[in-house]
Amino acid sequence: MHQEYTVIEGDFTNAGTASSSVKKTLKQLGVAPQIVKRVVVALYEAEVNAIAHAYGGKVLVDIEADKIHMVVADKGPGIPDIAQAMQEGYSTARPEVRDMGFGAGMGLPNMQKNVDVLNVTSEVGVGTTVEMIVNFV
Amino acid sequence: MTLREIVEKLNATVYLGQSRLDEDVTTAFASDLMSDVLTLKDTPMLITGLCNVQTIRTCDMATLDIVVFVRNKKPTPDMVELAEDNDMVLIATSYSMFKTCGLLFDAGIQPLY
Ligand SMILES: Nc1ncnc2c1ncn2[C@@H]1O[C@H](COP(=O)(O)OP(=O)(O)OP(=O)(O)O)[C@@H](O)[C@H]1O
Ligand SMILES: [Mg+2]
């Protein structure tokens, strides 16, 4: 099953649209609640990042019998040093982002903890792509 | 402690979830930081001063479904609507975060960590 969502630039109220919808779909498919939580927490973190640190983008979701494959691809400033960005506590979040309850530098490490495969690729001045896979069993 | 007892202790207003007030609450987590809420493995009651749609979304993703807003923060109609979809309980108190946590801790609500 393939799903696509658009993440709109600067639209914080929209953050979570893709994750909410994926949550409903996985529940309907009878995926175990602990696995659903790992999937949607990771996807939500990636969605928030695409709004908080970039200019929006696309979410592509493929659900198979035994796993979910998610890609969040944004247009944005990119990440100059991915290893640094992956460190807990590292954040360049703007004050508006902090006002929304984000910007603690915990998102990427939290994605890492929740998914089975995480690939972050980024080109400075172009954008960032976060690919995640969670196995259902 | 039941939600009803919590509402009384905090002199709080129930914005959503009247029908769930007899449910028992054993653990709570207090934070304004949604990043932190997203790292929880358990599903405690959330005590927070952050009152916006993102609070509700975050709870949805983290499968938390009871929220206490402190210090006169009142959930807006769009927050209540979103929370309704997820069958959540939203209550609000005028007490500060410190006072709210102190009263509930004293009454036996357990921390996660
Ligand atoms: N999509 C992105 N585009 C550009 N920079 C990003 C992107 N995602 C993350 N970053 C950079 O990596 C840093 C760390 O990201 P991470 O998600 O771990 O923390 P945060 O978003 O700053 O805070 P939190 O996730 O705790 O709310 C960000 O502050 C930002 O500098
Ligand atoms: Mg983040």
PDB file of C-alpha atoms and ligand atoms in Angstrom:
ATOM      1  CA  MET A   1       0.000   0.000   0.000  1.00  0.00           C
ATOM      2  CA  HIS A   2       1.462   3.333  -1.059  1.00  0.00           C
ATOM      3  CA  GLN A   3       0.564   6.685   0.514  1.00  0.00           C
ATOM      4  CA  GLU A   4       1.854  10.212  -0.108  1.00  0.00           C
ATOM      5  CA  TYR A   5       1.500  13.351   1.952  1.00  0.00           C
ATOM      6  CA  THR A   6       2.673  16.921   1.563  1.00  0.00           C
ATOM      7  CA  VAL A   7       4.341  18.732   4.441  1.00  0.00           C
ATOM      8  CA  ILE A   8       3.574  22.410   4.105  1.00  0.00           C
ATOM      9  CA  GLU A   9       6.268  24.984   4.824  1.00  0.00           C
ATOM     10  CA  GLY A  10       5.908  26.705   8.177  1.00  0.00           C
ATOM     11  CA  ASP A  11       2.565  25.049   8.930  1.00  0.00           C
ATOM     12  CA  PHE A  12       3.055  23.667  12.409  1.00  0.00           C
ATOM     13  CA  THR A  13      -0.618  22.880  12.884  1.00  0.00           C
ATOM     14  CA  ASN A  14      -0.254  20.527   9.948  1.00  0.00           C
ATOM     15  CA  ALA A  15       2.638  18.593  11.500  1.00  0.00           C
ATOM     16  CA  GLY A  16       1.399  15.129  12.264  1.00  0.00           C
ATOM     17  CA  THR A  17      -1.103  14.776   9.433  1.00  0.00           C
ATOM     18  CA  ALA A  18       0.853  11.960   7.819  1.00  0.00           C
ATOM     19  CA  SER A  19       1.620  10.258  11.143  1.00  0.00           C
ATOM     20  CA  SER A  20      -2.038  10.397  12.258  1.00  0.00           C
ATOM     21  CA  SER A  21      -3.194   8.865   9.030  1.00  0.00           C
ATOM     22  CA  VAL A  22      -0.523   6.157   9.114  1.00  0.00           C
ATOM     23  CA  LYS A  23      -1.529   5.402  12.704  1.00  0.00           C
ATOM     24  CA  LYS A  24      -5.127   4.800  11.643  1.00  0.00           C
ATOM     25  CA  THR A  25      -4.102   2.613   8.720  1.00  0.00           C
ATOM     26  CA  LEU A  26      -1.752   0.446  10.792  1.00  0.00           C
ATOM     27  CA  LYS A  27      -4.357   0.031  13.530  1.00  0.00           C
ATOM     28  CA  GLN A  28      -6.895  -1.097  10.937  1.00  0.00           C
ATOM     29  CA  LEU A  29      -4.365  -3.584   9.583  1.00  0.00           C
ATOM     30  CA  GLY A  30      -4.012  -5.020  13.077  1.00  0.00           C
ATOM     31  CA  VAL A  31      -0.330  -4.143  13.580  1.00  0.00           C
ATOM     32  CA  ALA A  32       0.715  -4.489  17.256  1.00  0.00           C
ATOM     33  CA  PRO A  33       0.210  -1.251  19.252  1.00  0.00           C
ATOM     34  CA  GLN A  34       3.858  -1.051  20.430  1.00  0.00           C
ATOM     35  CA  ILE A  35       5.026  -1.218  16.824  1.00  0.00           C
ATOM     36  CA  VAL A  36       2.461   1.362  15.704  1.00  0.00           C
ATOM     37  CA  LYS A  37       3.769   3.695  18.397  1.00  0.00           C
ATOM     38  CA  ARG A  38       7.393   3.291  17.234  1.00  0.00           C
ATOM     39  CA  VAL A  39       6.376   3.992  13.630  1.00  0.00           C
ATOM     40  CA  VAL A  40       4.284   7.075  14.297  1.00  0.00           C
ATOM     41  CA  VAL A  41       6.636   8.630  16.847  1.00  0.00           C
ATOM     42  CA  ALA A  42       9.536   8.371  14.378  1.00  0.00           C
ATOM     43  CA  LEU A  43       7.470   9.650  11.459  1.00  0.00           C
ATOM     44  CA  TYR A  44       6.116  12.542  13.511  1.00  0.00           C
ATOM     45  CA  GLU A  45       9.633  13.576  14.565  1.00  0.00           C
ATOM     46  CA  ALA A  46      10.647  13.603  10.890  1.00  0.00           C
ATOM     47  CA  GLU A  47       7.550  15.570   9.884  1.00  0.00           C
ATOM     48  CA  VAL A  48       8.206  18.165  12.582  1.00  0.00           C
ATOM     49  CA  ASN A  49      11.823  18.480  11.428  1.00  0.00           C
ATOM     50  CA  ALA A  50      10.748  19.101   7.824  1.00  0.00           C
ATOM     51  CA  ILE A  51       8.666  22.030   9.079  1.00  0.00           C
ATOM     52  CA  ALA A  52      10.941  23.251  11.877  1.00  0.00           C
ATOM     53  CA  HIS A  53      14.241  23.158  10.000  1.00  0.00           C
ATOM     54  CA  ALA A  54      13.286  23.094   6.303  1.00  0.00           C
ATOM     55  CA  TYR A  55      10.662  24.461   3.942  1.00  0.00           C
ATOM     56  CA  GLY A  56       8.301  21.519   3.940  1.00  0.00           C
ATOM     57  CA  GLY A  57       8.428  18.482   1.703  1.00  0.00           C
ATOM     58  CA  LYS A  58       6.920  15.113   0.946  1.00  0.00           C
ATOM     59  CA  VAL A  59       6.190  12.000   2.958  1.00  0.00           C
ATOM     60  CA  LEU A  60       6.131   8.704   1.086  1.00  0.00           C
ATOM     61  CA  VAL A  61       4.884   5.630   2.891  1.00  0.00           C
ATOM     62  CA  ASP A  62       4.891   2.036   1.690  1.00  0.00           C
ATOM     63  CA  ILE A  63       3.213  -0.562   3.842  1.00  0.00           C
ATOM     64  CA  GLU A  64       4.020  -4.173   3.138  1.00  0.00           C
ATOM     65  CA  ALA A  65       2.948  -7.358   4.899  1.00  0.00           C
ATOM     66  CA  ASP A  66       5.993  -7.436   7.165  1.00  0.00           C
ATOM     67  CA  LYS A  67       7.289  -3.858   7.295  1.00  0.00           C
ATOM     68  CA  ILE A  68       6.704  -0.170   6.708  1.00  0.00           C
ATOM     69  CA  HIS A  69       9.033   1.955   4.632  1.00  0.00           C
ATOM     70  CA  MET A  70       8.885   5.729   5.121  1.00  0.00           C
ATOM     71  CA  VAL A  71      10.654   8.574   3.364  1.00  0.00           C
ATOM     72  CA  VAL A  72      10.455  12.207   4.450  1.00  0.00           C
ATOM     73  CA  ALA A  73      12.140  14.352   1.811  1.00  0.00           C
ATOM     74  CA  ASP A  74      12.346  18.106   2.281  1.00  0.00           C
ATOM     75  CA  LYS A  75      13.529  21.149   0.442  1.00  0.00           C
ATOM     76  CA  GLY A  76      15.655  23.079   2.872  1.00  0.00           C
ATOM     77  CA  PRO A  77      19.063  24.170   4.051  1.00  0.00           C
ATOM     78  CA  GLY A  78      20.280  20.596   4.501  1.00  0.00           C
ATOM     79  CA  ILE A  79      22.402  19.291   7.359  1.00  0.00           C
ATOM     80  CA  PRO A  80      26.111  20.130   7.091  1.00  0.00           C
ATOM     81  CA  ASP A  81      27.245  17.570   9.680  1.00  0.00           C
ATOM     82  CA  ILE A  82      24.866  14.638  10.068  1.00  0.00           C
ATOM     83  CA  ALA A  83      26.883  12.949  12.830  1.00  0.00           C
ATOM     84  CA  GLN A  84      26.643  16.125  14.895  1.00  0.00           C
ATOM     85  CA  ALA A  85      22.892  16.449  14.209  1.00  0.00           C
ATOM     86  CA  MET A  86      22.391  12.872  15.415  1.00  0.00           C
ATOM     87  CA  GLN A  87      23.844  13.710  18.828  1.00  0.00           C
ATOM     88  CA  GLU A  88      21.382  14.042  21.670  1.00  0.00           C
ATOM     89  CA  GLY A  89      20.976  17.690  22.660  1.00  0.00           C
ATOM     90  CA  TYR A  90      22.278  19.229  19.430  1.00  0.00           C
ATOM     91  CA  SER A  91      19.718  21.676  18.048  1.00  0.00           C
ATOM     92  CA  THR A  92      19.635  24.785  15.917  1.00  0.00           C
ATOM     93  CA  ALA A  93      15.870  25.267  16.408  1.00  0.00           C
ATOM     94  CA  ARG A  94      14.514  28.815  16.170  1.00  0.00           C
ATOM     95  CA  PRO A  95      12.639  30.373  19.107  1.00  0.00           C
ATOM     96  CA  GLU A  96       9.266  29.796  17.345  1.00  0.00           C
ATOM     97  CA  VAL A  97      10.062  26.091  17.185  1.00  0.00           C
ATOM     98  CA  ARG A  98      10.959  26.016  20.879  1.00  0.00           C
ATOM     99  CA  ASP A  99       7.692  27.782  21.665  1.00  0.00           C
ATOM    100  CA  MET A 100       5.887  24.841  20.078  1.00  0.00           C
ATOM    101  CA  GLY A 101       7.547  22.447  22.529  1.00  0.00           C
ATOM    102  CA  PHE A 102      10.301  21.276  20.184  1.00  0.00           C
ATOM    103  CA  GLY A 103      13.990  21.965  19.746  1.00  0.00           C
ATOM    104  CA  ALA A 104      15.621  19.862  22.423  1.00  0.00           C
ATOM    105  CA  GLY A 105      17.837  18.013  19.974  1.00  0.00           C
ATOM    106  CA  MET A 106      16.127  14.721  20.726  1.00  0.00           C
ATOM    107  CA  GLY A 107      14.297  14.025  17.472  1.00  0.00           C
ATOM    108  CA  LEU A 108      16.930  12.293  15.363  1.00  0.00           C
ATOM    109  CA  PRO A 109      18.224  10.178  18.288  1.00  0.00           C
ATOM    110  CA  ASN A 110      14.614   9.239  19.049  1.00  0.00           C
ATOM    111  CA  MET A 111      14.016   8.182  15.428  1.00  0.00           C
ATOM    112  CA  GLN A 112      17.157   6.041  15.674  1.00  0.00           C
ATOM    113  CA  LYS A 113      15.782   4.332  18.806  1.00  0.00           C
ATOM    114  CA  ASN A 114      12.371   3.621  17.300  1.00  0.00           C
ATOM    115  CA  VAL A 115      13.149   2.321  13.824  1.00  0.00           C
ATOM    116  CA  ASP A 116      15.029  -0.709  12.508  1.00  0.00           C
ATOM    117  CA  VAL A 117      16.709   1.186   9.675  1.00  0.00           C
ATOM    118  CA  LEU A 118      17.451   4.921   9.548  1.00  0.00           C
ATOM    119  CA  ASN A 119      19.228   6.615   6.661  1.00  0.00           C
ATOM    120  CA  VAL A 120      19.697  10.363   6.673  1.00  0.00           C
ATOM    121  CA  THR A 121      21.082  11.922   3.531  1.00  0.00           C
ATOM    122  CA  SER A 122      21.452  15.625   3.008  1.00  0.00           C
ATOM    123  CA  GLU A 123      22.845  18.156   0.612  1.00  0.00           C
ATOM    124  CA  VAL A 124      23.542  21.644   1.940  1.00  0.00           C
ATOM    125  CA  GLY A 125      21.363  24.203   0.183  1.00  0.00           C
ATOM    126  CA  VAL A 126      19.150  21.542  -1.392  1.00  0.00           C
ATOM    127  CA  GLY A 127      17.433  19.438   1.259  1.00  0.00           C
ATOM    128  CA  THR A 128      17.364  16.431   3.508  1.00  0.00           C
ATOM    129  CA  THR A 129      15.939  12.959   3.058  1.00  0.00           C
ATOM    130  CA  VAL A 130      15.148  10.700   5.994  1.00  0.00           C
ATOM    131  CA  GLU A 131      14.440   7.082   5.166  1.00  0.00           C
ATOM    132  CA  MET A 132      13.107   4.760   7.852  1.00  0.00           C
ATOM    133  CA  ILE A 133      12.053   1.133   7.993  1.00  0.00           C
ATOM    134  CA  VAL A 134      10.213  -0.586  10.820  1.00  0.00           C
ATOM    135  CA  ASN A 135       9.710  -4.354  10.709  1.00  0.00           C
ATOM    136  CA  PHE A 136       6.388  -5.640  11.991  1.00  0.00           C
ATOM    137  CA  VAL A 137       7.832  -8.857  13.397  1.00  0.00           C
TER     138      VAL A 137
ATOM    139  CA  MET B   1      -6.603   8.023  42.400  1.00  0.00           C
ATOM    140  CA  THR B   2      -9.543   8.603  40.072  1.00  0.00           C
ATOM    141  CA  LEU B   3      -9.682  11.395  37.558  1.00  0.00           C
ATOM    142  CA  ARG B   4     -12.634  12.787  39.466  1.00  0.00           C
ATOM    143  CA  GLU B   5     -10.505  13.052  42.608  1.00  0.00           C
ATOM    144  CA  ILE B   6      -7.737  14.697  40.609  1.00  0.00           C
ATOM    145  CA  VAL B   7     -10.175  17.262  39.214  1.00  0.00           C
ATOM    146  CA  GLU B   8     -11.374  18.045  42.753  1.00  0.00           C
ATOM    147  CA  LYS B   9      -7.875  18.282  44.203  1.00  0.00           C
ATOM    148  CA  LEU B  10      -6.763  20.670  41.455  1.00  0.00           C
ATOM    149  CA  ASN B  11     -10.013  22.628  41.466  1.00  0.00           C
ATOM    150  CA  ALA B  12      -9.911  21.967  37.743  1.00  0.00           C
ATOM    151  CA  THR B  13     -12.269  22.311  34.800  1.00  0.00           C
ATOM    152  CA  VAL B  14     -12.982  19.345  32.553  1.00  0.00           C
ATOM    153  CA  TYR B  15     -12.894  20.306  28.871  1.00  0.00           C
ATOM    154  CA  LEU B  16     -13.251  16.812  27.501  1.00  0.00           C
ATOM    155  CA  GLY B  17     -13.808  13.312  28.812  1.00  0.00           C
ATOM    156  CA  GLN B  18     -16.546  13.704  31.442  1.00  0.00           C
ATOM    157  CA  SER B  19     -17.490  10.074  30.885  1.00  0.00           C
ATOM    158  CA  ARG B  20     -14.021   8.840  31.860  1.00  0.00           C
ATOM    159  CA  LEU B  21     -13.769  10.517  35.280  1.00  0.00           C
ATOM    160  CA  ASP B  22     -14.089   7.262  37.211  1.00  0.00           C
ATOM    161  CA  GLU B  23     -10.916   5.889  35.618  1.00  0.00           C
ATOM    162  CA  ASP B  24      -7.908   5.378  37.829  1.00  0.00           C
ATOM    163  CA  VAL B  25      -4.638   7.241  37.283  1.00  0.00           C
ATOM    164  CA  THR B  26      -1.425   5.834  38.742  1.00  0.00           C
ATOM    165  CA  THR B  27       1.439   7.631  36.972  1.00  0.00           C
ATOM    166  CA  ALA B  28       2.127  11.120  35.653  1.00  0.00           C
ATOM    167  CA  PHE B  29       4.808  12.936  33.706  1.00  0.00           C
ATOM    168  CA  ALA B  30       5.234  16.714  33.711  1.00  0.00           C
ATOM    169  CA  SER B  31       6.853  18.540  30.803  1.00  0.00           C
ATOM    170  CA  ASP B  32       6.469  21.442  28.437  1.00  0.00           C
ATOM    171  CA  LEU B  33       8.845  19.723  26.088  1.00  0.00           C
ATOM    172  CA  MET B  34       7.067  17.641  23.466  1.00  0.00           C
ATOM    173  CA  SER B  35      10.427  16.236  22.331  1.00  0.00           C
ATOM    174  CA  ASP B  36      10.672  14.668  25.757  1.00  0.00           C
ATOM    175  CA  VAL B  37       7.094  13.359  25.748  1.00  0.00           C
ATOM    176  CA  LEU B  38       7.865  11.563  22.485  1.00  0.00           C
ATOM    177  CA  THR B  39      10.605   9.524  24.164  1.00  0.00           C
ATOM    178  CA  LEU B  40       8.272   7.950  26.755  1.00  0.00           C
ATOM    179  CA  LYS B  41       7.713   4.211  26.561  1.00  0.00           C
ATOM    180  CA  ASP B  42       4.836   4.296  29.045  1.00  0.00           C
ATOM    181  CA  THR B  43       1.568   6.178  28.852  1.00  0.00           C
ATOM    182  CA  PRO B  44       1.253   8.353  31.972  1.00  0.00           C
ATOM    183  CA  MET B  45      -1.060  11.294  32.515  1.00  0.00           C
ATOM    184  CA  LEU B  46       0.636  14.403  31.083  1.00  0.00           C
ATOM    185  CA  ILE B  47       0.888  17.612  33.111  1.00  0.00           C
ATOM    186  CA  THR B  48       1.913  20.504  30.889  1.00  0.00           C
ATOM    187  CA  GLY B  49       1.905  24.254  30.413  1.00  0.00           C
ATOM    188  CA  LEU B  50       2.160  23.882  26.651  1.00  0.00           C
ATOM    189  CA  CYS B  51      -1.302  24.412  25.280  1.00  0.00           C
ATOM    190  CA  ASN B  52      -1.486  24.164  21.504  1.00  0.00           C
ATOM    191  CA  VAL B  53      -2.508  21.726  18.787  1.00  0.00           C
ATOM    192  CA  GLN B  54       0.958  20.190  18.898  1.00  0.00           C
ATOM    193  CA  THR B  55       0.356  19.102  22.487  1.00  0.00           C
ATOM    194  CA  ILE B  56      -2.633  17.043  21.318  1.00  0.00           C
ATOM    195  CA  ARG B  57      -0.833  15.683  18.243  1.00  0.00           C
ATOM    196  CA  THR B  58       2.131  14.668  20.361  1.00  0.00           C
ATOM    197  CA  CYS B  59      -0.136  12.846  22.803  1.00  0.00           C
ATOM    198  CA  ASP B  60      -1.829  11.112  19.896  1.00  0.00           C
ATOM    199  CA  MET B  61       1.520   9.825  18.573  1.00  0.00           C
ATOM    200  CA  ALA B  62       2.798   8.905  22.023  1.00  0.00           C
ATOM    201  CA  THR B  63      -0.577   7.299  22.902  1.00  0.00           C
ATOM    202  CA  LEU B  64      -1.081   9.470  25.986  1.00  0.00           C
ATOM    203  CA  ASP B  65      -4.722  10.273  26.472  1.00  0.00           C
ATOM    204  CA  ILE B  66      -5.053  12.299  29.684  1.00  0.00           C
ATOM    205  CA  VAL B  67      -3.731  15.871  29.789  1.00  0.00           C
ATOM    206  CA  VAL B  68      -3.746  18.391  32.637  1.00  0.00           C
ATOM    207  CA  PHE B  69      -3.075  21.963  31.512  1.00  0.00           C
ATOM    208  CA  VAL B  70      -1.669  24.137  34.292  1.00  0.00           C
ATOM    209  CA  ARG B  71      -1.619  27.838  35.080  1.00  0.00           C
ATOM    210  CA  ASN B  72      -4.841  28.869  33.381  1.00  0.00           C
ATOM    211  CA  LYS B  73      -4.012  27.511  29.942  1.00  0.00           C
ATOM    212  CA  LYS B  74      -7.294  26.633  28.292  1.00  0.00           C
ATOM    213  CA  PRO B  75      -7.570  24.233  25.360  1.00  0.00           C
ATOM    214  CA  THR B  76      -8.960  25.881  22.223  1.00  0.00           C
ATOM    215  CA  PRO B  77     -11.928  24.472  20.259  1.00  0.00           C
ATOM    216  CA  ASP B  78      -9.652  23.025  17.544  1.00  0.00           C
ATOM    217  CA  MET B  79      -7.599  21.283  20.226  1.00  0.00           C
ATOM    218  CA  VAL B  80     -10.737  19.843  21.818  1.00  0.00           C
ATOM    219  CA  GLU B  81     -11.974  18.674  18.421  1.00  0.00           C
ATOM    220  CA  LEU B  82      -8.726  16.873  17.653  1.00  0.00           C
ATOM    221  CA  ALA B  83      -8.640  15.376  21.140  1.00  0.00           C
ATOM    222  CA  GLU B  84     -12.225  14.176  20.746  1.00  0.00           C
ATOM    223  CA  ASP B  85     -11.178  12.087  17.736  1.00  0.00           C
ATOM    224  CA  ASN B  86      -8.747  10.309  20.045  1.00  0.00           C
ATOM    225  CA  ASP B  87     -11.131   9.903  22.971  1.00  0.00           C
ATOM    226  CA  MET B  88      -8.882  11.956  25.273  1.00  0.00           C
ATOM    227  CA  VAL B  89      -9.430  13.614  28.643  1.00  0.00           C
ATOM    228  CA  LEU B  90      -8.512  17.311  28.839  1.00  0.00           C
ATOM    229  CA  ILE B  91      -8.584  19.151  32.145  1.00  0.00           C
ATOM    230  CA  ALA B  92      -7.277  22.570  33.117  1.00  0.00           C
ATOM    231  CA  THR B  93      -6.305  24.100  36.432  1.00  0.00           C
ATOM    232  CA  SER B  94      -5.269  27.564  37.523  1.00  0.00           C
ATOM    233  CA  TYR B  95      -2.579  26.049  39.776  1.00  0.00           C
ATOM    234  CA  SER B  96       1.070  26.270  38.734  1.00  0.00           C
ATOM    235  CA  MET B  97       3.036  23.302  37.447  1.00  0.00           C
ATOM    236  CA  PHE B  98       4.856  23.110  40.787  1.00  0.00           C
ATOM    237  CA  LYS B  99       1.704  23.158  42.879  1.00  0.00           C
ATOM    238  CA  THR B 100      -0.089  20.701  40.610  1.00  0.00           C
ATOM    239  CA  CYS B 101       2.793  18.223  40.722  1.00  0.00           C
ATOM    240  CA  GLY B 102       3.216  18.672  44.477  1.00  0.00           C
ATOM    241  CA  LEU B 103      -0.438  18.006  45.233  1.00  0.00           C
ATOM    242  CA  LEU B 104      -0.619  14.948  42.994  1.00  0.00           C
ATOM    243  CA  PHE B 105       2.674  13.497  44.202  1.00  0.00           C
ATOM    244  CA  ASP B 106       1.491  13.957  47.751  1.00  0.00           C
ATOM    245  CA  ALA B 107      -1.742  12.164  46.902  1.00  0.00           C
ATOM    246  CA  GLY B 108       0.201   9.142  45.675  1.00  0.00           C
ATOM    247  CA  ILE B 109       0.488   9.607  41.918  1.00  0.00           C
ATOM    248  CA  GLN B 110       3.770   7.971  40.882  1.00  0.00           C
ATOM    249  CA  PRO B 111       6.537   9.394  38.696  1.00  0.00           C
ATOM    250  CA  LEU B 112       7.892   7.388  35.741  1.00  0.00           C
ATOM    251  CA  TYR B 113      11.550   7.926  36.529  1.00  0.00           C
TER     252      TYR B 113
HETATM  253  N1  LIG C   1      15.106  18.222   7.876  1.00  0.00           N
HETATM  254  C1  LIG C   1      16.130  18.943   8.360  1.00  0.00           C
HETATM  255  N2  LIG C   1      16.668  19.967   7.636  1.00  0.00           N
HETATM  256  C2  LIG C   1      17.695  20.700   8.126  1.00  0.00           C
HETATM  257  N3  LIG C   1      18.247  20.501   9.331  1.00  0.00           N
HETATM  258  C3  LIG C   1      17.764  19.501  10.089  1.00  0.00           C
HETATM  259  C4  LIG C   1      16.685  18.679   9.646  1.00  0.00           C
HETATM  260  N4  LIG C   1      16.434  17.760  10.604  1.00  0.00           N
HETATM  261  C5  LIG C   1      17.298  18.007  11.595  1.00  0.00           C
HETATM  262  N5  LIG C   1      18.116  19.046  11.297  1.00  0.00           N
HETATM  263  C6  LIG C   1      19.219  19.584  12.122  1.00  0.00           C
HETATM  264  O1  LIG C   1      19.573  18.628  13.097  1.00  0.00           O
HETATM  265  C7  LIG C   1      19.330  19.152  14.405  1.00  0.00           C
HETATM  266  C8  LIG C   1      18.885  18.048  15.331  1.00  0.00           C
HETATM  267  O2  LIG C   1      17.605  17.544  14.927  1.00  0.00           O
HETATM  268  P1  LIG C   1      16.704  16.823  16.018  1.00  0.00           P
HETATM  269  O3  LIG C   1      15.421  16.434  15.394  1.00  0.00           O
HETATM  270  O4  LIG C   1      17.512  15.761  16.669  1.00  0.00           O
HETATM  271  O5  LIG C   1      16.491  17.938  17.115  1.00  0.00           O
HETATM  272  P2  LIG C   1      15.570  19.253  17.028  1.00  0.00           P
HETATM  273  O6  LIG C   1      14.604  19.105  15.912  1.00  0.00           O
HETATM  274  O7  LIG C   1      16.452  20.439  17.004  1.00  0.00           O
HETATM  275  O8  LIG C   1      14.809  19.180  18.424  1.00  0.00           O
HETATM  276  P3  LIG C   1      13.654  18.104  18.810  1.00  0.00           P
HETATM  277  O9  LIG C   1      13.638  17.080  17.735  1.00  0.00           O
HETATM  278  O10 LIG C   1      14.078  17.571  20.129  1.00  0.00           O
HETATM  279  O11 LIG C   1      12.411  18.867  18.873  1.00  0.00           O
HETATM  280  C9  LIG C   1      18.325  20.268  14.197  1.00  0.00           C
HETATM  281  O12 LIG C   1      18.327  21.231  15.230  1.00  0.00           O
HETATM  282  C10 LIG C   1      18.798  20.837  12.874  1.00  0.00           C
HETATM  283  O13 LIG C   1      19.951  21.640  13.053  1.00  0.00           O
HETATM  284 MG    MG C   2      13.444  17.383  15.710  1.00  0.00          MG
END
